[in-house]
């Protein structure tokens, strides 16, 4: 593999591994160690309490330690990727990489363990001795046939899952592709003729799981480097390979390939010749999985057999068989129910979950990963993309349920649906914080109009919105363009059934919209001629008018163009809530340490103390919709009176206004950012602050500070942004930014729907006039 790598890629890979610090992993503490008491709790003497609790009840290890979320990725380096027996030390970068995938895709912590031992008995002893440390063992890159023996014996001796991913991970994905390929071909697994090239760990595991799903051993022929595996063959045979030995005079792949429905290659590049394909059955499934060069290149296979369905192990071709499709999620499900093993029932559940997901509408995350190209279910999309965020939502619950049904779950979950829902936190980092809004939006979906209805991100967002039932979408766009793009992106939503469409070039409401625009903006410089032009050409104007006329409940716009231009349209057409003279923008950032709402990140350049107070309470109003208790920090360079600068004095004055007008709010200031986020630091400066814990609403003294902090947080803290959410329009209207994703549009849409629900419920007249009342949820 290394010799086939370009110098550019090789150099880049070395830099990637070397800088800014060596390797791809680090260990982080999950509990504070900020004082002597923390140390006493974490180590001596407090740790003795946890030790004795586990001594008395070993099940407590799952609640008192990391064990039930900790997996060992273990190898002896004898079969590393395509590099062969390079030894345990040289295998470490691969094992670190596997650890990163576990963490990234399923939130599972990993220690990579490289063992300098080839002798099976000793290697098994090493693995089994690790059981007290781990919740599961992922064996990796151990050569066949030793890998079979090691896994088999470890499973017999250990009471935690032991899973050789090179065997079963590949087998599970191959089996899912086979099920879907046969469905498209109109064939049945029990009738299919299967031929393999390769008889190592992965190939035999593929055959074993296919047999457990219904394939017939008599329909399977195995070939390897010595040719056909036949009964009585003296060379390179073992008890695992013997199962598939046939009574046959055939000795080569060329002799056994005629009539085959399925070819499974896990051997070497180029062994499947184009002329072999011509003799295969109708609509053959070709799984050429050797890396980096498949048994046959897809272009040659397509030329020889245009009706063939082709899978490879490469990311630059459709239908990539990549183990990351399943191993993180199989372990996730197994660990979460305390499974003692990963059995056949759990593996088959994973197969069926993967196959079913491939038939669903493509995710927007998948499309972004492939440069916007959608791959709906078909010959070029037999299995999901490794980037599909829904994999964990389908596989982990299926595996967990199978573990419970088959009796190997030590800690069964009581509600499998609730468990599946909880996994959303791994799909989108905004999952937990947005959950209350999604639940409320589904109760009474509102009509949301999208000004940029032809944009791919909007269309993908609308697909998700329709599936989740959080809103009733209205798109502004030309019908032919929308229809063409829906087909291009592989989306199943349809005009009339799933969304309404306003055609800016030909809508029967055109004259009424022009008149409405003149009525509300005629005294703001909009002439009749300008109105007629803008209602044809400016989609934000069209969307705002629809909201103004009550034909939509909320507006989403801003994917292109200037924020200020759209803000002016919203202010002129939709108007502001009573008592307000300007809007404000609140942005949510979701970090590893929690969710924080920042204001005002986009609108008011240098707000007065009165405006700061106004914005603070309006933000609190929105934050309550997230199911959170608002905790407001008025930020400054000054910490509780340390400076009398203009900005510090302004924030101090704003606090006084808030204490008068919203005495029940948790709010304090002026304070520095570290004081806002740490009660410990805050108490050192001002013990007894009315703000408890960490603030979740950060109000800045001016636009520059807020926007800079927002942009820094997105990049430096690897934070997920949601918003901005516009505060102040008479009806919900939000201006997105050009960097927004489809998921970001879904999040803002959901917030807009809940806001529209609140508007429909009404606000007290006094609160509306002041612009400071909290809407009752």
Coordinates of N, CA and C in Angstrom, one line a residue, residues 37-136:
X37 N -10.0 19.0 47.7 CA -11.2 18.1 47.8 C -11.4 17.3 46.6
X38 N -11.2 17.9 45.4 CA -11.3 17.2 44.2 C -10.3 16.0 44.1
X39 N -9.1 16.3 44.6 CA -8.0 15.3 44.6 C -8.4 14.2 45.6
X40 N -9.0 14.6 46.7 CA -9.3 13.6 47.7 C -10.5 12.7 47.2
X41 N -11.4 13.2 46.4 CA -12.5 12.5 45.8 C -12.0 11.5 44.7
X42 N -11.1 12.1 43.9 CA -10.6 11.3 42.7 C -9.6 10.2 43.1
X43 N -8.8 10.5 44.1 CA -7.8 9.5 44.4 C -7.9 9.2 45.9
X44 N -6.8 9.1 46.6 CA -6.9 8.8 48.0 C -7.3 10.0 48.9
X45 N -8.3 9.8 49.8 CA -8.8 8.5 50.3 C -10.2 8.2 49.6
X46 N -10.8 9.2 48.9 CA -12.1 9.0 48.5 C -12.3 7.8 47.5
X47 N -11.3 7.5 46.7 CA -11.5 6.5 45.7 C -11.7 5.1 46.3
X48 N -11.4 5.0 47.6 CA -11.6 3.7 48.3 C -13.1 3.3 48.3
X49 N -14.0 4.4 48.4 CA -15.4 4.1 48.4 C -15.9 3.5 47.1
X50 N -15.4 4.0 46.0 CA -15.7 3.4 44.7 C -15.1 2.0 44.6
X51 N -13.9 1.8 45.1 CA -13.3 0.4 45.0 C -14.1 -0.6 45.7
X52 N -14.5 -0.3 46.9 CA -15.2 -1.2 47.8 C -16.7 -1.5 47.2
X53 N -17.3 -0.5 46.6 CA -18.6 -0.7 46.0 C -18.5 -1.7 44.9
X54 N -17.4 -1.6 44.1 CA -17.3 -2.6 43.0 C -16.9 -3.9 43.5
X55 N -16.1 -4.0 44.6 CA -15.7 -5.2 45.2 C -17.0 -6.0 45.7
X56 N -17.9 -5.2 46.3 CA -19.2 -5.8 46.8 C -20.1 -6.2 45.7
X57 N -20.1 -5.4 44.6 CA -21.0 -5.6 43.5 C -20.3 -5.3 42.2
X58 N -19.8 -6.3 41.5 CA -19.0 -6.0 40.2 C -19.8 -5.2 39.2
X59 N -21.1 -5.2 39.2 CA -21.9 -4.5 38.3 C -21.7 -3.0 38.4
X60 N -21.3 -2.6 39.6 CA -21.1 -1.1 39.9 C -19.9 -0.6 39.0
X61 N -19.1 -1.4 38.5 CA -18.0 -0.9 37.6 C -18.6 -0.2 36.4
X62 N -19.8 -0.5 36.0 CA -20.4 0.1 34.9 C -20.9 1.5 35.2
X63 N -21.1 1.8 36.5 CA -21.6 3.1 36.9 C -20.6 4.0 37.6
X64 N -19.5 3.4 38.1 CA -18.5 4.1 38.8 C -17.2 4.3 38.0
X65 N -17.0 3.6 36.9 CA -15.8 3.7 36.1 C -16.2 3.9 34.6
X66 N -15.1 4.1 33.8 CA -15.3 4.2 32.4 C -15.5 2.9 31.7
X67 N -15.4 1.8 32.4 CA -15.3 0.5 31.8 C -16.4 0.2 30.8
X68 N -17.6 0.5 31.0 CA -18.7 0.1 30.1 C -18.7 1.0 28.9
X69 N -17.9 2.0 28.8 CA -17.7 2.7 27.5 C -16.3 2.7 27.0
X70 N -15.6 1.7 27.4 CA -14.1 1.6 27.1 C -13.9 0.3 26.3
X71 N -13.3 0.4 25.1 CA -13.0 -0.7 24.3 C -11.5 -0.8 24.0
X72 N -10.9 -2.0 24.0 CA -9.5 -2.2 23.6 C -9.5 -2.5 22.1
X73 N -8.7 -1.7 21.3 CA -8.4 -2.1 20.0 C -7.0 -2.8 20.0
X74 N -7.0 -4.1 19.8 CA -5.8 -4.9 20.1 C -5.3 -5.6 18.8
X75 N -4.0 -5.5 18.6 CA -3.4 -6.2 17.4 C -2.0 -6.7 17.8
X76 N -1.5 -7.7 17.1 CA -0.1 -8.1 17.1 C 0.6 -7.7 15.9
X77 N -0.1 -6.9 15.0 CA 0.6 -6.4 13.8 C 1.0 -7.4 12.7
X78 N 0.3 -8.5 12.7 CA 0.7 -9.6 11.7 C -0.1 -9.5 10.4
X79 N -1.1 -8.6 10.3 CA -1.8 -8.5 9.0 C -2.4 -7.0 9.0
X80 N -1.5 -6.1 8.9 CA -1.9 -4.7 9.0 C -2.4 -4.1 7.6
X81 N -3.6 -3.8 7.5 CA -4.2 -3.2 6.3 C -3.7 -4.0 5.1
X82 N -3.1 -3.3 4.1 CA -2.4 -4.0 3.0 C -0.9 -4.1 3.2
X83 N -0.5 -3.9 4.4 CA 1.0 -3.9 4.6 C 1.6 -5.2 5.1
X84 N 0.7 -6.1 5.6 CA 1.2 -7.4 6.0 C 1.7 -7.4 7.4
X85 N 2.7 -8.3 7.7 CA 3.3 -8.5 9.0 C 4.4 -7.4 9.2
X86 N 4.0 -6.3 9.7 CA 4.9 -5.2 10.0 C 5.2 -5.0 11.4
X87 N 4.6 -5.9 12.3 CA 4.9 -5.8 13.7 C 4.0 -4.9 14.5
X88 N 3.9 -5.1 15.8 CA 3.0 -4.4 16.6 C 3.3 -2.9 16.7
X89 N 4.6 -2.5 16.8 CA 4.9 -1.1 16.9 C 4.5 -0.3 15.7
X90 N 4.8 -0.9 14.5 CA 4.4 -0.2 13.3 C 2.9 -0.2 13.0
X91 N 2.2 -1.0 13.7 CA 0.7 -1.1 13.6 C 0.0 0.0 14.4
X92 N 0.8 0.7 15.3 CA 0.2 1.6 16.2 C -0.6 2.7 15.6
X93 N -0.1 3.4 14.5 CA -0.9 4.4 13.8 C -2.3 3.9 13.4
X94 N -2.3 2.7 12.9 CA -3.6 2.1 12.5 C -4.5 1.9 13.7
X95 N -4.0 1.4 14.8 CA -4.9 1.2 15.9 C -5.3 2.6 16.5
X96 N -4.5 3.6 16.5 CA -4.9 4.9 17.0 C -6.0 5.4 16.1
X97 N -5.9 5.2 14.7 CA -6.9 5.6 13.8 C -8.2 4.9 14.1
X98 N -8.2 3.6 14.4 CA -9.4 2.9 14.7 C -10.0 3.5 16.0
X99 N -9.2 3.8 17.0 CA -9.7 4.5 18.2 C -10.4 5.8 17.9
X100 N -9.9 6.6 17.0 CA -10.5 7.8 16.7 C -11.9 7.6 16.0
X101 N -12.0 6.6 15.2 CA -13.3 6.3 14.6 C -14.3 5.9 15.6
X102 N -13.9 5.1 16.6 CA -14.8 4.7 17.6 C -15.4 5.9 18.3
X103 N -14.5 6.9 18.7 CA -14.9 8.0 19.4 C -15.7 9.0 18.5
X104 N -15.3 9.2 17.3 CA -15.9 10.1 16.4 C -17.4 9.7 16.1
X105 N -17.5 8.4 15.8 CA -18.8 8.0 15.3 C -19.8 7.5 16.3
X106 N -19.2 7.0 17.5 CA -20.1 6.4 18.5 C -19.8 6.9 19.9
X107 N -18.9 7.8 20.1 CA -18.6 8.3 21.5 C -18.0 7.2 22.4
X108 N -17.4 6.2 21.8 CA -16.8 5.2 22.6 C -15.3 5.5 22.8
X109 N -14.8 5.4 24.1 CA -13.4 5.6 24.4 C -12.6 4.3 24.2
X110 N -11.4 4.5 23.8 CA -10.6 3.4 23.3 C -9.1 3.5 23.8
X111 N -8.6 2.4 24.3 CA -7.1 2.3 24.4 C -6.6 1.4 23.3
X112 N -5.7 1.9 22.6 CA -5.1 1.0 21.6 C -4.0 0.2 22.2
X113 N -4.0 -1.1 22.0 CA -3.0 -2.0 22.6 C -2.3 -2.9 21.6
X114 N -1.0 -2.7 21.5 CA -0.2 -3.4 20.5 C 0.6 -4.4 21.2
X115 N 0.4 -5.7 20.9 CA 1.0 -6.8 21.7 C 2.1 -7.5 20.9
X116 N 3.3 -7.6 21.4 CA 4.4 -8.3 20.8 C 4.3 -9.8 21.0
X117 N 3.4 -10.4 20.4 CA 3.2 -11.9 20.6 C 2.5 -12.5 19.4
X118 N 3.1 -13.5 18.8 CA 2.5 -14.2 17.7 C 1.9 -15.6 18.1
X119 N 2.4 -16.2 19.2 CA 2.0 -17.5 19.6 C 0.6 -17.4 20.1
X120 N -0.3 -18.3 19.6 CA -1.8 -18.2 19.9 C -2.1 -18.3 21.4
X121 N -1.5 -19.3 22.0 CA -1.8 -19.5 23.5 C -1.5 -18.3 24.3
X122 N -0.3 -17.7 24.1 CA 0.1 -16.6 24.8 C -0.7 -15.3 24.5
X123 N -1.0 -15.2 23.2 CA -1.8 -14.0 22.8 C -3.2 -14.1 23.4
X124 N -3.8 -15.3 23.4 CA -5.1 -15.4 24.1 C -5.0 -15.1 25.6
X125 N -4.0 -15.5 26.2 CA -3.8 -15.2 27.7 C -3.8 -13.7 27.9
X126 N -3.0 -13.0 27.0 CA -2.9 -11.6 27.1 C -4.3 -10.9 27.0
X127 N -5.0 -11.3 26.0 CA -6.3 -10.7 25.7 C -7.3 -10.9 26.9
X128 N -7.3 -12.2 27.4 CA -8.2 -12.5 28.4 C -7.9 -11.8 29.7
X129 N -6.6 -11.6 30.0 CA -6.2 -10.9 31.2 C -6.7 -9.4 31.2
X130 N -7.1 -8.9 30.1 CA -7.5 -7.5 30.1 C -9.0 -7.3 30.4
X131 N -9.7 -8.4 30.7 CA -11.2 -8.3 30.9 C -11.6 -7.3 32.0
X132 N -10.9 -7.2 33.1 CA -11.3 -6.2 34.1 C -11.3 -4.8 33.7
X133 N -10.5 -4.5 32.7 CA -10.3 -3.1 32.2 C -11.3 -2.6 31.3
X134 N -11.8 -3.5 30.4 CA -12.6 -3.1 29.2 C -14.0 -3.7 29.2
X135 N -14.9 -2.9 28.5 CA -16.2 -3.4 28.3 C -16.3 -4.2 27.0
X136 N -15.3 -4.2 26.2 CA -15.3 -5.0 25.0 C -13.9 -5.0 24.3

